[in-house]
Amino acid sequence: MKLLVPVKRVIDYNVKPRVKADGTGVDLANVKMSMNPFDEIAVEEAIRLKEKGLATEIVAVSIGPAKAQETLRTALAMGADRAILVQTDADVEPLAVAKLLQKIVEEEQPQLVILGKQAIDDDSNQTGQMLGALLGWGQGTFASKVEVDGQAVSVTREVDGGLETVKLNLPAIVTTDLRLNEPRYASLPNIMKAKSKLLAQKTPEDYGVDIAPRLSILKVVEPSKRQAGVKVGSVDELIDKLRETGVVG
Ligand code: AMP
């Protein structure tokens, strides 16, 4: 069984994003970038399926700038077998990403595509679902457990107030939630080995996909600053404060 794992290069989750002075977006100049954390979980899950003998090949794919090669090399160092970079400097929206992935799926014929549930830069949470719709495949989103069993996969999903398990016929789409696994760190020898693994370079034009944006961003603003809290000594004082601030009449 072949697995396809799309990985996105995003602003590192430890970095506090800065909004550009003109309000057109987030300033990415000289900012640390990393693999989207949910995609690390997707790569880890793919490797575990391969280690269990359930998968034969893991192909990592990224759509983004030349530097997304680094993200793919990380996936290769973790244990993916080969990689595809669809290179573009444009901001590619989830629908265009899904259309590109659809073409790659048609070419590569994986049995399972494991994506992150969302990319932490745009928080769209759309690509996996759109890819499922474009391919007409079943989808198990927000997975906290994935079990491949013959020609089917059972996915335990994190839903409001509990867990839901769905069984999908392969081929299928899975998107990862935080509790699915803890991704491994790539060891130094594996980082060295990853340098010689195959990384194919493509462009959106190679797949005939129009990546022109469908949305225009009107404005990006910082969240408003929260006022510091006040400690009160008693319930009476709390009620007085609430009255003073007009929270209660
Ligand atoms: P999103 O719908 O943008 O929140 O992204 C959900 C998932 O789709 C991510 O966790 C990735 O697995 C995949 N994805 C989104 N954008 C890209 C991209 N540019 N390159 C590769 N994978 C992507």
Coordinates of C-alpha atoms and ligand atoms in Angstrom, one line a residue:
M1 CA 0.0 0.0 0.0
K2 CA 1.3 3.4 -1.0
L3 CA 0.8 6.4 1.3
L4 CA 0.8 10.1 0.3
V5 CA 1.5 12.6 2.9
P6 CA 1.1 16.3 2.1
V7 CA 3.3 18.6 4.3
K8 CA 3.1 22.3 4.4
R9 CA 5.9 24.7 5.3
V10 CA 4.5 27.2 7.9
I11 CA 5.6 29.8 10.4
D12 CA 7.1 27.8 13.3
Y13 CA 4.5 27.3 16.1
N14 CA 6.9 28.9 18.7
V15 CA 7.1 32.1 16.8
K16 CA 4.7 35.0 17.7
P17 CA 3.4 36.2 14.4
R18 CA 3.9 39.9 13.5
V19 CA 1.3 41.6 11.3
K20 CA 2.9 43.6 8.4
A21 CA 2.7 47.4 8.9
D22 CA 0.3 47.8 5.9
G23 CA -2.1 45.1 7.3
T24 CA -1.8 42.9 4.2
G25 CA -0.7 39.8 6.0
V26 CA 1.8 38.2 8.4
D27 CA 5.4 39.3 8.2
L28 CA 7.5 36.2 7.2
A29 CA 10.8 38.0 6.6
N30 CA 13.6 36.3 8.7
V31 CA 11.0 34.2 10.6
K32 CA 11.7 30.6 11.5
M33 CA 9.6 28.2 9.4
S34 CA 8.9 24.5 10.1
M35 CA 6.7 21.7 9.0
N36 CA 3.1 22.2 10.0
P37 CA 2.8 20.3 13.4
F38 CA -0.3 18.2 12.2
D39 CA 1.7 17.2 9.2
E40 CA 4.6 15.9 11.4
I41 CA 1.9 13.7 13.0
A42 CA 0.7 12.6 9.5
V43 CA 4.3 11.6 8.5
E44 CA 4.8 9.8 11.9
E45 CA 1.5 7.8 11.3
A46 CA 2.6 6.9 7.8
I47 CA 6.0 5.6 9.1
R48 CA 4.2 3.6 11.8
L49 CA 2.0 1.9 9.2
K50 CA 5.1 1.1 7.2
E51 CA 6.9 -0.2 10.3
K52 CA 3.9 -2.5 10.9
G53 CA 4.3 -3.9 7.4
L54 CA 1.0 -2.3 6.3
A55 CA 2.5 0.2 3.9
T56 CA 5.2 -0.2 1.3
E57 CA 6.0 3.4 0.3
I58 CA 5.6 6.8 1.7
V59 CA 5.6 9.8 -0.7
A60 CA 5.7 13.3 0.9
V61 CA 4.5 16.2 -1.2
S62 CA 4.6 20.0 -0.6
I63 CA 3.3 22.9 -2.5
G64 CA 5.2 26.0 -1.9
P65 CA 8.4 28.0 -2.4
A66 CA 11.9 26.4 -3.1
K67 CA 12.5 26.4 0.6
A68 CA 9.7 23.9 1.1
Q69 CA 12.4 21.4 0.0
E70 CA 13.7 21.7 3.6
T71 CA 10.3 20.6 4.9
L72 CA 10.3 17.7 2.5
R73 CA 13.9 16.8 3.6
T74 CA 12.6 16.7 7.2
A75 CA 9.8 14.3 6.1
L76 CA 12.5 12.2 4.3
A77 CA 14.7 12.2 7.4
M78 CA 11.8 11.1 9.6
G79 CA 11.3 8.1 7.2
A80 CA 9.4 9.1 4.0
D81 CA 10.8 7.3 1.0
R82 CA 10.6 10.1 -1.6
A83 CA 9.2 13.5 -2.1
I84 CA 7.5 15.8 -4.6
L85 CA 7.8 19.6 -4.5
V86 CA 5.3 21.6 -6.5
Q87 CA 7.2 24.8 -6.5
T88 CA 5.4 28.2 -6.5
D89 CA 6.0 31.5 -4.7
A90 CA 2.2 32.2 -4.8
D91 CA 0.0 31.8 -1.8
V92 CA -2.0 28.7 -2.7
E93 CA -5.5 28.4 -1.2
P94 CA -6.8 25.1 0.0
L95 CA -8.9 24.5 -3.1
A96 CA -5.9 24.9 -5.4
V97 CA -3.8 22.7 -3.1
A98 CA -6.6 20.0 -3.2
K99 CA -6.7 20.2 -7.0
L100 CA -3.0 19.7 -7.2
L101 CA -3.1 16.9 -4.8
Q102 CA -5.9 15.3 -6.8
K103 CA -3.6 15.3 -9.9
I104 CA -0.8 13.8 -7.8
V105 CA -3.1 11.1 -6.4
E106 CA -4.2 10.2 -10.0
E107 CA -0.5 9.9 -11.0
E108 CA 0.7 8.1 -7.9
Q109 CA -2.3 6.0 -7.0
P110 CA -1.9 5.9 -3.2
Q111 CA -4.4 3.9 -1.1
L112 CA -4.3 6.4 1.7
V113 CA -3.7 10.1 1.9
I114 CA -2.8 11.3 5.4
L115 CA -3.0 15.1 5.8
G116 CA -3.0 17.4 8.8
K117 CA -6.4 18.5 10.0
Q118 CA -5.3 22.1 9.5
A119 CA -2.3 24.2 8.7
I120 CA -1.5 26.5 11.6
D121 CA -0.8 29.5 9.4
D122 CA -4.2 30.0 7.8
D123 CA -6.2 27.6 10.1
S124 CA -8.4 26.7 7.1
N125 CA -9.1 23.0 7.9
Q126 CA -10.3 22.5 4.3
T127 CA -7.8 20.8 2.2
G128 CA -8.4 17.1 3.3
Q129 CA -12.2 17.5 3.0
M130 CA -11.9 19.2 -0.5
L131 CA -9.5 16.5 -1.7
G132 CA -12.0 13.8 -0.5
A133 CA -14.8 15.5 -2.4
L134 CA -12.7 15.9 -5.6
L135 CA -11.7 12.3 -5.6
G136 CA -15.0 11.0 -4.3
W137 CA -13.2 9.1 -1.5
G138 CA -14.3 8.5 2.0
Q139 CA -12.7 10.7 4.7
G140 CA -11.9 10.3 8.4
T141 CA -11.0 13.7 9.7
F142 CA -9.5 14.7 13.1
A143 CA -8.1 11.2 13.6
S144 CA -6.9 10.1 17.1
K145 CA -6.5 6.5 16.0
V146 CA -6.0 4.9 12.6
E147 CA -6.2 1.1 12.0
V148 CA -5.8 -0.4 8.6
D149 CA -7.6 -3.7 8.2
G150 CA -7.4 -5.3 4.8
Q151 CA -9.2 -3.1 2.3
A152 CA -10.6 -0.8 4.9
V153 CA -9.4 1.7 7.5
S154 CA -11.0 2.4 10.9
V155 CA -10.6 6.0 12.1
T156 CA -11.4 7.1 15.6
R157 CA -12.3 10.8 15.3
E158 CA -12.2 13.5 18.0
V159 CA -15.7 15.0 17.9
D160 CA -17.4 17.4 20.4
G161 CA -17.9 15.6 23.7
G162 CA -16.4 12.2 22.7
L163 CA -15.0 9.9 20.1
E164 CA -16.6 8.6 16.9
T165 CA -15.2 5.6 14.9
V166 CA -15.8 5.4 11.2
K167 CA -14.8 2.6 8.8
L168 CA -13.8 3.7 5.3
N169 CA -13.1 1.6 2.3
L170 CA -9.7 2.2 0.8
P171 CA -8.6 4.4 -1.0
A172 CA -9.4 7.0 1.6
I173 CA -8.4 10.3 3.2
V174 CA -7.4 10.7 6.8
T175 CA -6.6 14.0 8.6
T176 CA -4.7 14.0 11.8
D177 CA -5.5 15.4 15.2
L178 CA -3.1 16.2 18.0
R179 CA -3.5 13.1 20.0
L180 CA -2.9 10.6 17.2
N181 CA 0.8 10.1 18.0
E182 CA 4.0 11.8 19.1
P183 CA 6.2 12.5 16.1
R184 CA 9.8 11.2 16.2
Y185 CA 12.8 13.4 15.8
A186 CA 15.0 12.6 12.8
S187 CA 18.3 11.2 13.8
L188 CA 21.6 12.6 12.4
P189 CA 22.3 9.5 10.3
N190 CA 18.8 9.7 8.9
I191 CA 19.2 13.4 8.1
M192 CA 22.3 12.5 6.2
K193 CA 20.6 9.6 4.4
A194 CA 17.6 11.9 3.5
K195 CA 19.9 14.1 1.3
S196 CA 20.2 11.3 -1.2
K197 CA 16.5 10.4 -1.4
L198 CA 14.6 11.4 -4.5
L199 CA 12.9 14.8 -4.5
A200 CA 11.1 15.5 -7.7
Q201 CA 10.6 19.2 -8.7
K202 CA 7.3 20.1 -10.4
T203 CA 5.3 23.3 -11.0
P204 CA 1.5 23.9 -10.9
E205 CA 1.6 24.3 -14.7
D206 CA 2.9 20.7 -15.0
Y207 CA -0.4 19.5 -13.5
G208 CA -2.5 22.1 -15.5
V209 CA -4.0 23.5 -12.3
D210 CA -5.1 27.1 -12.1
I211 CA -3.9 28.3 -8.7
A212 CA -5.2 31.9 -9.0
P213 CA -6.7 32.9 -5.6
R214 CA -10.5 32.9 -5.2
L215 CA -10.4 35.1 -2.1
S216 CA -8.9 38.5 -1.5
I217 CA -7.7 39.4 2.0
L218 CA -9.1 42.8 3.0
K219 CA -7.2 43.3 6.2
V220 CA -5.1 41.5 8.8
V221 CA -5.0 42.9 12.3
E222 CA -3.4 41.9 15.6
P223 CA -5.8 40.6 18.2
S224 CA -6.8 43.5 20.6
K225 CA -4.8 43.6 23.8
R226 CA -6.5 42.1 26.8
Q227 CA -6.8 44.2 30.0
A228 CA -4.9 42.9 33.0
G229 CA -7.2 41.1 35.5
V230 CA -7.9 42.4 39.1
K231 CA -7.8 40.3 42.2
V232 CA -10.8 40.8 44.6
G233 CA -10.8 40.0 48.3
S234 CA -14.4 39.0 48.8
V235 CA -17.6 38.2 47.0
D236 CA -19.0 41.6 48.0
E237 CA -16.0 43.4 46.5
L238 CA -16.5 41.3 43.3
I239 CA -20.2 42.4 43.1
D240 CA -19.2 46.0 43.6
K241 CA -16.7 45.8 40.9
L242 CA -19.2 44.2 38.5
R243 CA -21.6 47.0 39.3
E244 CA -19.0 49.7 38.8
T245 CA -18.0 48.3 35.4
G246 CA -21.6 47.9 34.4
V247 CA -21.4 44.1 33.9
V248 CA -24.4 43.7 36.3
G249 CA -27.1 46.2 37.0
Ligands
AMP1 P1 -5.6 23.6 5.6 O1 -6.8 23.1 4.9 O2 -4.9 24.8 4.8 O3 -5.8 24.0 7.0 O4 -4.5 22.4 5.5 C1 -4.8 21.1 5.9 C2 -3.7 20.1 5.5 O5 -3.6 20.1 4.1 C3 -2.3 20.4 6.0 O6 -2.1 20.0 7.3 C4 -1.5 19.7 5.0 O7 -1.5 18.3 5.3 C5 -2.3 19.9 3.7 N1 -1.8 21.1 3.0 C6 -2.3 22.4 3.0 N2 -1.6 23.2 2.3 C7 -0.6 22.5 1.8 C8 0.6 22.8 1.0 N3 0.8 24.1 0.5 N4 1.5 21.8 0.7 C9 1.3 20.6 1.2 N5 0.2 20.2 1.9 C10 -0.7 21.2 2.3

